[in-house]
Structures are given as structure tokens and as C-alpha cells.
XYZ file of C-alpha atoms in Angstrom:
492
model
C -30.102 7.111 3.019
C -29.235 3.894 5.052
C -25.773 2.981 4.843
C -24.118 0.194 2.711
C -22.820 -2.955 4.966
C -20.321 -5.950 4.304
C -22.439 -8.968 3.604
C -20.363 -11.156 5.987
C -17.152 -10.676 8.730
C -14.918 -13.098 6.027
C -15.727 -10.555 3.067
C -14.963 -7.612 4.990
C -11.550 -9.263 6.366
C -10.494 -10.814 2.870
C -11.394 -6.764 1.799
C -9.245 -5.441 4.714
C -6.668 -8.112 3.867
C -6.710 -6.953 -0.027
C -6.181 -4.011 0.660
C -3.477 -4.368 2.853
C -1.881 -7.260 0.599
C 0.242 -5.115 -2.289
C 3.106 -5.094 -4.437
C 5.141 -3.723 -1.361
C 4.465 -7.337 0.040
C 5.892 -8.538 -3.105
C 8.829 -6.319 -3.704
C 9.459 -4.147 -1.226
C 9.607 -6.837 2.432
C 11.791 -9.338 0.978
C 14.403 -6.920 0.638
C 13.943 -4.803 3.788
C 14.017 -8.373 5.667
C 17.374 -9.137 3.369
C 18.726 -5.651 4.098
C 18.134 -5.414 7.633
C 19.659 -8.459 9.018
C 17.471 -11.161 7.277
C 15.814 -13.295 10.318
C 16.833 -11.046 12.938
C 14.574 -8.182 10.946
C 11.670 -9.945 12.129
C 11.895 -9.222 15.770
C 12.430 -5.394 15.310
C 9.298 -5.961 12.770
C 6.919 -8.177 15.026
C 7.588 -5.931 17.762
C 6.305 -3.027 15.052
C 2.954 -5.125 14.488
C 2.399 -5.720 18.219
C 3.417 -1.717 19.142
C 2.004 0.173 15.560
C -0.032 -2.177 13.515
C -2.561 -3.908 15.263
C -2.930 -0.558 17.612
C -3.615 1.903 14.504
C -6.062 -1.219 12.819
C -7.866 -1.076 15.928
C -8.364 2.595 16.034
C -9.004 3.042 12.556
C -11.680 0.269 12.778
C -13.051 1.417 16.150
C -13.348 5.242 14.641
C -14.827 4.171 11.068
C -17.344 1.749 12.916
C -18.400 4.196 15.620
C -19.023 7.358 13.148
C -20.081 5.497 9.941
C -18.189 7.583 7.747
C -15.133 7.964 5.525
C -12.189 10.226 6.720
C -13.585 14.097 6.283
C -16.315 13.677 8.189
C -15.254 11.034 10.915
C -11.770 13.162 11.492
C -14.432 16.467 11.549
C -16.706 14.726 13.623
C -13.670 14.365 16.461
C -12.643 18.121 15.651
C -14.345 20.573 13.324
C -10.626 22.157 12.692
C -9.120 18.759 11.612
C -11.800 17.954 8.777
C -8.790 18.739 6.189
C -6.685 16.267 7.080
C -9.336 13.615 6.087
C -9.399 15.437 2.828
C -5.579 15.671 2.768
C -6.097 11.309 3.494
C -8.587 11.305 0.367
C -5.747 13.219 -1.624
C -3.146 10.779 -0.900
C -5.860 7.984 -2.046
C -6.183 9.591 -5.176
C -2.842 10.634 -6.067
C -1.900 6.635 -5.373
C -4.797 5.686 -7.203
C -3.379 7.467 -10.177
C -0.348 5.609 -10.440
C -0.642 2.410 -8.859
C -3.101 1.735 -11.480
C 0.144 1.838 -13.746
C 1.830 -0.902 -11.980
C -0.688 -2.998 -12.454
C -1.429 -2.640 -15.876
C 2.452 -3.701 -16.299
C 1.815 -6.668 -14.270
C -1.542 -7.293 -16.825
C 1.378 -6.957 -19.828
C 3.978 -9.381 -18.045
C 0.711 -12.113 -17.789
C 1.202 -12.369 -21.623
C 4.910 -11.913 -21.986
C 5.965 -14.421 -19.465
C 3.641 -17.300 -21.109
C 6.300 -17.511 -23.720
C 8.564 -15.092 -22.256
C 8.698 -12.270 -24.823
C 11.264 -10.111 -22.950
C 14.293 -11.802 -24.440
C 17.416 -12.641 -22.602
C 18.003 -8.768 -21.884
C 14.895 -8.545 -19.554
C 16.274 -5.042 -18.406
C 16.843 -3.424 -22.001
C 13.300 -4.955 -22.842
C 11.949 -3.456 -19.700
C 13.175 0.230 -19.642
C 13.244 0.769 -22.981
C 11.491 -1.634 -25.406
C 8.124 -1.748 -23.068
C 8.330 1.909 -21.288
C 10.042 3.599 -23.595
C 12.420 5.593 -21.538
C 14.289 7.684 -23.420
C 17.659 9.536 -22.442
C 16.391 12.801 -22.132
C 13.337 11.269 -20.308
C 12.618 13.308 -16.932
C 9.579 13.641 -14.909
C 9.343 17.215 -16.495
C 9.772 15.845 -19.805
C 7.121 13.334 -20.158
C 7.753 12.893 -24.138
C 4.931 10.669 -26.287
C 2.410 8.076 -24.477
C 3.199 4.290 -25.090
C 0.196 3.251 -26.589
C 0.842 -0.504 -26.178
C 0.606 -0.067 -22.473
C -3.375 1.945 -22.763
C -5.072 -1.034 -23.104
C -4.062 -2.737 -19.946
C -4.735 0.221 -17.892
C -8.185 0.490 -19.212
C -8.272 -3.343 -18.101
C -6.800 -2.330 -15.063
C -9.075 0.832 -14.446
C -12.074 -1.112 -15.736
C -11.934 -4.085 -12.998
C -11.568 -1.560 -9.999
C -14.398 0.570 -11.432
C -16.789 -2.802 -11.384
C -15.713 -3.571 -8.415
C -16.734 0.154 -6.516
C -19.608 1.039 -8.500
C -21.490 -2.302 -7.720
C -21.028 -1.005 -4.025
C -19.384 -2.990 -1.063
C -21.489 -5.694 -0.979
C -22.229 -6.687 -4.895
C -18.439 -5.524 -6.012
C -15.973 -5.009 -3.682
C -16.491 -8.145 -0.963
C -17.027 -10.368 -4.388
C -13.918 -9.255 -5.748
C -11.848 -10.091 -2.762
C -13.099 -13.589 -1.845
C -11.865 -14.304 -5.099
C -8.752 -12.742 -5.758
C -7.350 -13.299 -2.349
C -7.886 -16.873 -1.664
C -6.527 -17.185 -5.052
C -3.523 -15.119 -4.611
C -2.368 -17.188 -1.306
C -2.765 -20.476 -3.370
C -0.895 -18.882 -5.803
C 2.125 -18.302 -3.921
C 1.669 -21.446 -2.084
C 1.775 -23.519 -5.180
C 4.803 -20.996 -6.738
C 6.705 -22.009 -3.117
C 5.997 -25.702 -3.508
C 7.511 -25.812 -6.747
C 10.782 -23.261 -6.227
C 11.655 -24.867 -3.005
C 12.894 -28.292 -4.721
C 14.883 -26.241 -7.470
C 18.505 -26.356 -6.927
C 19.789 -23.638 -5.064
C 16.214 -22.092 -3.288
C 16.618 -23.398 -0.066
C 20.494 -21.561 -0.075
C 18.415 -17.794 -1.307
C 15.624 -18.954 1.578
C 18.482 -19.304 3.836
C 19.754 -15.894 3.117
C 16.419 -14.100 3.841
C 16.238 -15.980 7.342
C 19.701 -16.339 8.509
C 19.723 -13.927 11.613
C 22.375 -11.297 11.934
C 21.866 -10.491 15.513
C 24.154 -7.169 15.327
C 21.689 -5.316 13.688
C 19.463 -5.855 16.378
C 21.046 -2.723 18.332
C 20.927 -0.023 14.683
C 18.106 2.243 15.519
C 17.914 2.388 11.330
C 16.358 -1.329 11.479
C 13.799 -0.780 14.267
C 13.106 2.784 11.950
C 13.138 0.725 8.674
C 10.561 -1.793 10.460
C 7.868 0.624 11.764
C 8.356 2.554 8.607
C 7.285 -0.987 6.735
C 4.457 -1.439 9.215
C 2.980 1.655 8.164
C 3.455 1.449 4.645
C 1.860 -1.679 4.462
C -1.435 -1.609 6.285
C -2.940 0.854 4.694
C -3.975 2.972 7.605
C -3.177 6.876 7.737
C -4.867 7.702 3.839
C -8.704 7.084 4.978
C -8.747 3.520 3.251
C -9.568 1.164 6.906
C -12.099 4.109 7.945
C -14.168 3.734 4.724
C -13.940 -0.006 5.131
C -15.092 -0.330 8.768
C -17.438 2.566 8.415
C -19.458 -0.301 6.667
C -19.606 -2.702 9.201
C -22.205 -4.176 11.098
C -23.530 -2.731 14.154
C -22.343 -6.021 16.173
C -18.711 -6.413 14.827
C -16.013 -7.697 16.594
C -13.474 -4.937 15.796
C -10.326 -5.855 18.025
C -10.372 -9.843 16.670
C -10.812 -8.188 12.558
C -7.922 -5.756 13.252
C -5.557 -8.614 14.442
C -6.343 -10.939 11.720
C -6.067 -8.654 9.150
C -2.931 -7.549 10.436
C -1.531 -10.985 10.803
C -2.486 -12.037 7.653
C -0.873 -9.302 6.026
C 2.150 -9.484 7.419
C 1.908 -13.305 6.977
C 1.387 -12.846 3.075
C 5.063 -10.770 3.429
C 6.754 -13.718 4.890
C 5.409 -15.998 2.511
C 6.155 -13.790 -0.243
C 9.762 -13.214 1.147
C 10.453 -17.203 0.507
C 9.166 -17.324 -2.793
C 11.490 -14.312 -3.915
C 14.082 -15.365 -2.556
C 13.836 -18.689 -3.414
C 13.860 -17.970 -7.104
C 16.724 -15.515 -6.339
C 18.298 -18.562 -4.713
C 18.317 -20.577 -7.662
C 18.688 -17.751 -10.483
C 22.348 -17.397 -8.279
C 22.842 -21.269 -8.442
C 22.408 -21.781 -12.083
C 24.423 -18.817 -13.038
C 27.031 -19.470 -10.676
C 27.122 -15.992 -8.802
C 26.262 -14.801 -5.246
C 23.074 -13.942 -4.173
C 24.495 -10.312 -3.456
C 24.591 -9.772 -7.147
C 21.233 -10.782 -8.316
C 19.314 -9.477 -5.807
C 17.251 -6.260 -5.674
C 14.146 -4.687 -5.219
C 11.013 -2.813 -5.896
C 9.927 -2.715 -9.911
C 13.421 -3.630 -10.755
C 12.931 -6.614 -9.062
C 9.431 -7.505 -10.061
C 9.919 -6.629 -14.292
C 13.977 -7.274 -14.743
C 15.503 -9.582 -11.926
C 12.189 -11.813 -11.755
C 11.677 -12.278 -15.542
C 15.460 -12.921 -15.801
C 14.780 -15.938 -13.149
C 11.650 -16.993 -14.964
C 13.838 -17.713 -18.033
C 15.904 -20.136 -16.054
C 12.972 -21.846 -13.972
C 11.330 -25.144 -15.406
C 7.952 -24.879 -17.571
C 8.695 -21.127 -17.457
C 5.420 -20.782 -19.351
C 3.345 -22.137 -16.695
C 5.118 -20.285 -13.668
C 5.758 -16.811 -14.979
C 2.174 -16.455 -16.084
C 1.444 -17.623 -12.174
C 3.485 -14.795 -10.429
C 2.719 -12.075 -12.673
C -1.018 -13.417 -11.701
C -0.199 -13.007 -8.202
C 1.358 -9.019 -8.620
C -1.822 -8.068 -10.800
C -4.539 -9.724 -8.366
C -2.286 -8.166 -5.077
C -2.321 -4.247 -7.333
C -6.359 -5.109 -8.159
C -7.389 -6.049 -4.655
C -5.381 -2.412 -2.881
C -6.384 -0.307 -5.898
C -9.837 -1.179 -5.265
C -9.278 -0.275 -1.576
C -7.559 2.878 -2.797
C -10.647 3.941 -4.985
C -13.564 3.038 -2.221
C -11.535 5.923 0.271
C -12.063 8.248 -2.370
C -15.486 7.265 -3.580
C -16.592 7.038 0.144
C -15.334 10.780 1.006
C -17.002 11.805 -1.993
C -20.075 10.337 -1.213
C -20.509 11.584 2.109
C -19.477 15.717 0.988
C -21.677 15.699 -2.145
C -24.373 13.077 -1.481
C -24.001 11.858 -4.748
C -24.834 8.115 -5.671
C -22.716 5.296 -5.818
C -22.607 4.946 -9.320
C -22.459 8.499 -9.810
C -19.040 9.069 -8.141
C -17.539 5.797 -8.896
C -17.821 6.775 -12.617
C -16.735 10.305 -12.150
C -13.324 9.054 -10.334
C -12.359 6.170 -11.877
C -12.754 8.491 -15.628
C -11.020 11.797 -14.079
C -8.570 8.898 -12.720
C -8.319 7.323 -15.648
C -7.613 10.319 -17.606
C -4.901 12.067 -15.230
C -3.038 8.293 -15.327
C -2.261 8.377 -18.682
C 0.635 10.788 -17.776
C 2.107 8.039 -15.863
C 2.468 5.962 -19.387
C 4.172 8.240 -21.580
C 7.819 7.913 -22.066
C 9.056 9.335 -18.900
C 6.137 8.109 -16.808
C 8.407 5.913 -14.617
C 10.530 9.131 -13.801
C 6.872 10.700 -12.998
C 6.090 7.479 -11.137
C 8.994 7.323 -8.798
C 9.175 11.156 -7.516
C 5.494 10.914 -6.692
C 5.392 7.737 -5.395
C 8.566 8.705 -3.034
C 6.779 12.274 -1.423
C 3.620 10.572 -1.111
C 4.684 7.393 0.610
C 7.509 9.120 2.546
C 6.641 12.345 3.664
C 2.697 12.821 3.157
C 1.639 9.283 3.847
C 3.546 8.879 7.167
C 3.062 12.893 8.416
C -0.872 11.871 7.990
C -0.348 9.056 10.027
C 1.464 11.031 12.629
C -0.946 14.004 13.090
C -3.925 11.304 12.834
C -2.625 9.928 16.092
C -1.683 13.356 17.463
C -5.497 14.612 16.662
C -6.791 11.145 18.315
C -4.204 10.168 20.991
C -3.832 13.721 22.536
C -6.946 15.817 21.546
C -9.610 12.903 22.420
C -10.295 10.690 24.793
C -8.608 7.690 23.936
C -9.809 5.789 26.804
C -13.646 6.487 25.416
C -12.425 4.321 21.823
C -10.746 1.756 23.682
C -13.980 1.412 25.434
C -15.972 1.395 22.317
C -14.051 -1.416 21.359
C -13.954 -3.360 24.135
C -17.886 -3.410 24.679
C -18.363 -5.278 20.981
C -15.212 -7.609 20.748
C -14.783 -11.040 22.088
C -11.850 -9.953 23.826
C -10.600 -6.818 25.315
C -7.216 -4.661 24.905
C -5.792 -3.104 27.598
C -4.067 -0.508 28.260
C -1.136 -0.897 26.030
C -3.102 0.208 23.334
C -3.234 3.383 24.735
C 0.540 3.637 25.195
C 1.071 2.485 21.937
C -1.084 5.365 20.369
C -0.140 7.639 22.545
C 3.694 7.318 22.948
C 5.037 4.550 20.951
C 3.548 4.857 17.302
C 4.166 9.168 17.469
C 7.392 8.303 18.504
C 8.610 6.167 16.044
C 6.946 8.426 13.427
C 8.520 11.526 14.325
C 11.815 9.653 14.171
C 11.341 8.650 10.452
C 9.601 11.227 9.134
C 12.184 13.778 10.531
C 14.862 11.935 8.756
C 12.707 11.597 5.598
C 12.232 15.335 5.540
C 15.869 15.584 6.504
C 16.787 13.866 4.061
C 14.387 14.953 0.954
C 15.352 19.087 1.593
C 19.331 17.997 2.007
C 20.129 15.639 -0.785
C 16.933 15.977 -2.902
C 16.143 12.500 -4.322
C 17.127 9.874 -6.904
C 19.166 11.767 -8.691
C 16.557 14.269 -9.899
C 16.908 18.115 -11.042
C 16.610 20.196 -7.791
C 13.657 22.287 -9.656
C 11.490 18.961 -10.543
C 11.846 17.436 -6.753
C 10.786 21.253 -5.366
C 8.007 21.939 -8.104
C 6.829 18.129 -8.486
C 7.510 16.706 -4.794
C 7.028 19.625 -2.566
C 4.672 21.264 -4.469
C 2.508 18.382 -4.845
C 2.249 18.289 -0.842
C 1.843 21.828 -0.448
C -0.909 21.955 -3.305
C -2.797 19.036 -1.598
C -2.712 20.780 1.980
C -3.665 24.650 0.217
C -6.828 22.224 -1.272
C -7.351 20.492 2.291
C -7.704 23.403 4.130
C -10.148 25.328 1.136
C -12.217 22.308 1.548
C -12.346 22.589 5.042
C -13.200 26.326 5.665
C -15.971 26.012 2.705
C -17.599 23.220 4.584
C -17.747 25.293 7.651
C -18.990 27.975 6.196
C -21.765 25.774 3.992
C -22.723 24.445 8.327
C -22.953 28.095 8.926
C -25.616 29.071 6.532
């Protein structure tokens, strides 16, 4: 069966882009820039993008172009023995899938709150337990009831991401994307232009960009950089291979990996002003510091940010506008999320398009519903933390291990080379080969550290082992079944 293609190089970038383009954008670089020495962060982080980012985007485009396939079958292709870890990628797809989907389907609530701001004055009470319900005893072991208000935004949710990967990559997902991202830049463009004349934005831009030089020399900065490099591309859980599995024949793949790079990481500066910004003049008008009202991640998103909406002029007009811009940046990576899945699918089973879009996105759909129930947050978190922290970024590292050490690297640089309008030498080669592994080992070794010592967030010692380690070692046990049944299937 001939294989799908992108209808043109801007859909397939403004796809790459979406899927890069996330809530972490939103909520999660402002505050690492903040955190890490504010303008002086981006030096540590550029040098991340020139050394990680645009290396990995090249390889992952370079190996999903040259096998035209997602990541079981291009990662087999290189080495029979390593066809689980594409299935351990797809796994990491689908577990984010699952709960990402939630995130967005708060963001589809917020839409209608903020228009006449229905979370009150107590935006954190309303939050936690009004909207989620979070009870006391809520614990990712004790679930509790589902919150039925929030089932019909993830069906909304679910429902646009299913359109978008059944019609195929063509008809859905490039369609999708060339609207909701040229949207969601004018959207933060326009939410910029109007914050930046309120009182007190230019002080909270100030603070996100004023350089503290003395963190230049903590080897936690230059960690916490690379680590938001890779958790914001989207390379390491077979997303980019699916993508550029579809390209063209005659596709420039070093000039696509560099501007979807620097468009992504573009987006995070941009987004970095406007948060801060508001931050800026939520501090002014209630006379504090910006220490004290700043934060991050979905605190800062559903609590700080509506708190700051109440304050802002025509608060009806601009909260509907940023909650716009979180649901189309969730929409546009979910759908990314979903076509690695679908796409690994597709190639195993030889099923249809709309025959494996429609079995996902309901098994999906079904299996996120846990993530809405009273102590779906709880849920939310633990996951989100072993996935993004310790499987995500030990994919990632035994990706490059597999490529950089067990191929012939020179043979993909090559490959590259011969169909883009310009060449990369060979510092792409040390970069795959020494700088990105080393980095990686760095952080995940103090993630794992970290995770068996002290546990995380505060959560029984029994749910992090049964729910965060046993997730991981559950997903690797599948892997390598998957693996050793396909060999077996070559045999016969």
C-alpha cells in the first residue's frame, strides 16, 4: 500500500511545530528561564538547541525519511534486537496520550469560565476542589467518583484529535495545524501587545530577562536546560519518526529540523513574556513581589493565571484568548501524540487508517476517564513525572546509544546531506555521539537518583513503587513480548 505524504513542506513544519509547541511552552519555560538565572538561562539553553535539539531533529527526520516508517520498525530496521524500544517509544505516546488529553479538556472548561470568569476570587479553592474535586483522602490509589462536568470536554477534546488522525496526514492532521498554529502565535502576539502597556508588565518582563551571570557556572542550569530541550521537542517517544516517515522523497531535512526547532523554542520565549508580563502586573496591582505570585506548571496555568485574569482589563475578552491559546497548543501535540501510536500500529497490524485511529482514540478515551475522577490529578502527576523523567529521557538516551554507537552515523549524516540545501558537518556527529549521551546520562542518573531516594511529591512509598516503577517495568516486560513475537512471526 503506497504510503501517505504531507501535502506541502509548510504543513509538515506547522505539524512538526504543533507538535513540538505544548503546554510545557506555556507553563513549564517561563519558570525554568525565571528559576535558572532569568536571561542568563538562555545561553546554557541555546547552547542545548545548537548541541541536542537541532542534532536529535535531524536524526529523527533523517531516520523516519530514509526507512518510511514509525518507530518499531525503523529502530528494528537498524537492529532486529532494538525493535522494543520503538514499542517502548509507542508506550510512552500512549500513556501521554491518556492524560494530556485531560489537560486539555481543562483548558476547553477555562474557555467558558474565563468569558465571565466563573472561578470566583478564590481561583485556587475553585480549581482543586470545586472543578476537580479533590478530596482529602484523594490519592492516586484512591481515585474516588468521576467528575462528570469535566466528560464532556474530554470527549471534545478526544473527538478533535480523532478527526484530525483518522482523516490521515494530509486531509486531517496538516489541516489542523495550519490552522491552529498560525492562530496560536497571533494569539500570543495580540495577548503581548495588550499586557505589555499594563502597569507593572514590563517590571515581571524584566524579571524573566534580567541575567544573573553566576548561575552560568551551576552544572544544575546547563542540566535543567538540556533536560528542557528534550522535553520539549518531542523527539525520543517515536512522534518526529512518524512525522518525517511521511515526507516527500525530495525533502530538505536539515533546513525542516532547524526551523522547527527554532520556532519552537521561539514560541517559549514569546510565551515567557506574556506570563510574565501578566505576573508583572498581577504583582503591581496587588502590591507584592513577583517572588510571591509566581509559579508554575497547572498551578500556574488554572490558579495564578485566572487570579491575573480577574485583575486584567476586558477580562472577558483576554481570558477566553489565553485559555484559547493552552487548548489549541494541548490539540496540536495530542494530535502528534496519537499519529506515533496510530503509525506503529499501522505498520505491525496492517490495519487501515480509520481502523486504528478509531480503535485508539476509544481504548484512549476509555482508559482517560481515570484521569477525571476525584483523585485524577494525584493519578496525573505521578505518571506524568516517571514518564517524562525517567522513561521519556532513558528512551532518548539508548535511542542515541543504538544510533550513535551501533550504526554508522557518518552513513545518516550523509543521507542528509545529499537532499538538503545545506550540509552539517561534523559536529553533528559529536553532538550525537558525545554531547547529547552525555548530558543525558547526567540527568537521568540524578532523576533515578533521586526518584529511588526520596520517592516523589510527597506520595505513599507503595503508590510511587506500584504506580511509577511498575508502570516502566510493565511497559518494558510488554516491549520486549512484542519484540520476540515479531521475530518469531519473521521466522515462520
Amino acid at each position: 500500500m503506497k504510503r501517505e505524504q504531507w501535502g506541502s513542506r509548510t504543513g509538515f513544519i506547522l505539524a512538526a511545530v504543533g507538535s513540538a509547541v505544548g503546554l510545557g511552552n506555556i507553563w513549564r519555560f517561563p519558570y525554568m528561564a525565571y528559576e535558572n538565572g532569568g536571561g542568563a538561562f538562555f545561553i546554557p539553553y541555546l547552547f542545548a538547541m545548537l548541541t541536542a535539539g537541532i542534532p536529535f531533529m535531524i536524526l529523527e527526520f533523517t531516520l523516519g525519511h530514509k526507512f518510511r516508517a514509525g518507530a518499531p520498525k525503523t529502530l528494528g530496521t537498524l537492529n532486529s534486537k532494538f525493535e522494543w524500544l520503538g514499542w517502548f517509544q509507542v508506550m510512552i505516546s500512549a500513556i501521554i496520550a491518556f492524560y494530556y488529553v485531560v489537560v486539555i479538556a481543562w483548558a476547553i472548561s477555562f474557555v467558558y469560565f474565563a468569558f465571565n470568569q466563573s472561578w470566583g476570587e478564590d481561583s485556587n479553592a475553585f480549581f482543586f476542589g470545586e472543578f476537580l474535586g479533590l478530596g482529602d483522602d484523594s490519592a492516586p490509589s484512591n481515585l474516588g467518583s468521576l467528575q462528570w462536568n469535566l466528560l464532556l470536554p474530554l470527549c471534545l477534546a478526544w473527538a478533535a484529535t480523532y478527526f484530525a488522525t483518522f482523516r490521515g496526514v494530509k486531509g486531517g492532521i496538516e489541516k489542523v495545524n495550519k490552522v491552529l498554529m498560525p492562530l496560536l502565535f497571533a494569539m500570543v502576539l495580540l495577548l503581548i501587545g495588550r499586557i505589555a502597556f499594563l502597569p507593572g508588565a514590563l517590571e515581571g518582563i524584566d524579571w524573566l530577562l534580567k541575567p544573573d551571570f553566576s548561575k552560568i557556572w551551576d552544572l544544575k542550569v546547563w542540566s535543567a536546560a538540556y533536560g528542557q530541550i528534550f522535553f520539549t521537542l518531542s523527539v525520543g517517544f517515536a512522534i518526529m519518526l512518524s512525522y518525517a516517515s511521511y515526507l516527500p522523497k525530495k525533502s530538505d531535512i536539515n533546513n525542516n529540523a532547524f526551523m522547527t526547532v527554532l520556532m519552537n523554542c521561539g514560541f517559549s520565549i514569546l510565551a515567557g513574556i506574556m506570563i510574565f508580563g501578566a505576573l508583572g502586573y498581577m504583582a503591581n496591582v496587588q502590591d507584592k513581589e513577583l517572588t510571591e505570585v509566581v509559579s508554575s506548571g497547572v498551578g500556574l496555568a488554572f490558579v495564578t493565571l485566572p487570579t491575573a485574569i480577574n485583575l486584567l482589563p476586558a477580562p472577558g475578552v483576554m481570558g477566553p484568548l489565553f485559555f484559547l491559546a493552552l487548548m489549541f497548543a494541548g490539540v496540536s501535540s495530542h494530535i502528534s501524540i496519537a499519529e506515533a501510536v496510530t503509525t506503529g500500529l499501522m505498520d505491525k497490524l496492517g490495519w487501515s487508517r480509520p481502523k486504528t485511529a478509531t480503535v485508539f482514540c476509544s481504548v484512549g478515551f476509555v482508559v482517560s476517564l481515570l484521569f477525571i475522577t476525584q483523585g485524577g490529578l494525584l493519578l496525573l502527576d505521578l505518571v506524568d513525572y516517571f514518564i517524562n523523567n525517567i522513561a521519556l529521557l532513558g528512551s532518548c538516551l539508548l535511542e542515541l546509544l543504538l544510533v550513535g554507537w551501533l550504526c554508522r552515523l557518518q552513513d545518516f549524516r550523509a543521507y542528509a546531506n545529499q537532499i538538503s540545501e545545506f550540509s552539517v558537518g561534523n559536529w553533528w556527529t559529536v553532538c550525537i555521539k558525545f554531547v547529547s549521551i552525555a548530558m543525558l546520562i547526567v540527568i537521568l542518573f540524578n532523576n533515578i537518583k533521586t526518584a529511588f531516594l526520596e520517592g516523589y511529591g510527597g506520595y505513599a512509598s507503595a503508590e510511587v513503587t506500584y504506580i511509577g516503577w511498575g508502570m516502566i517495568t510493565l511497559m518494558l516486560i510488554v516491549a520486549i513480548i512484542v519484540n520476540v513475537s515479531s521475530k518469531q512471526e519473521s521466522k515462520i
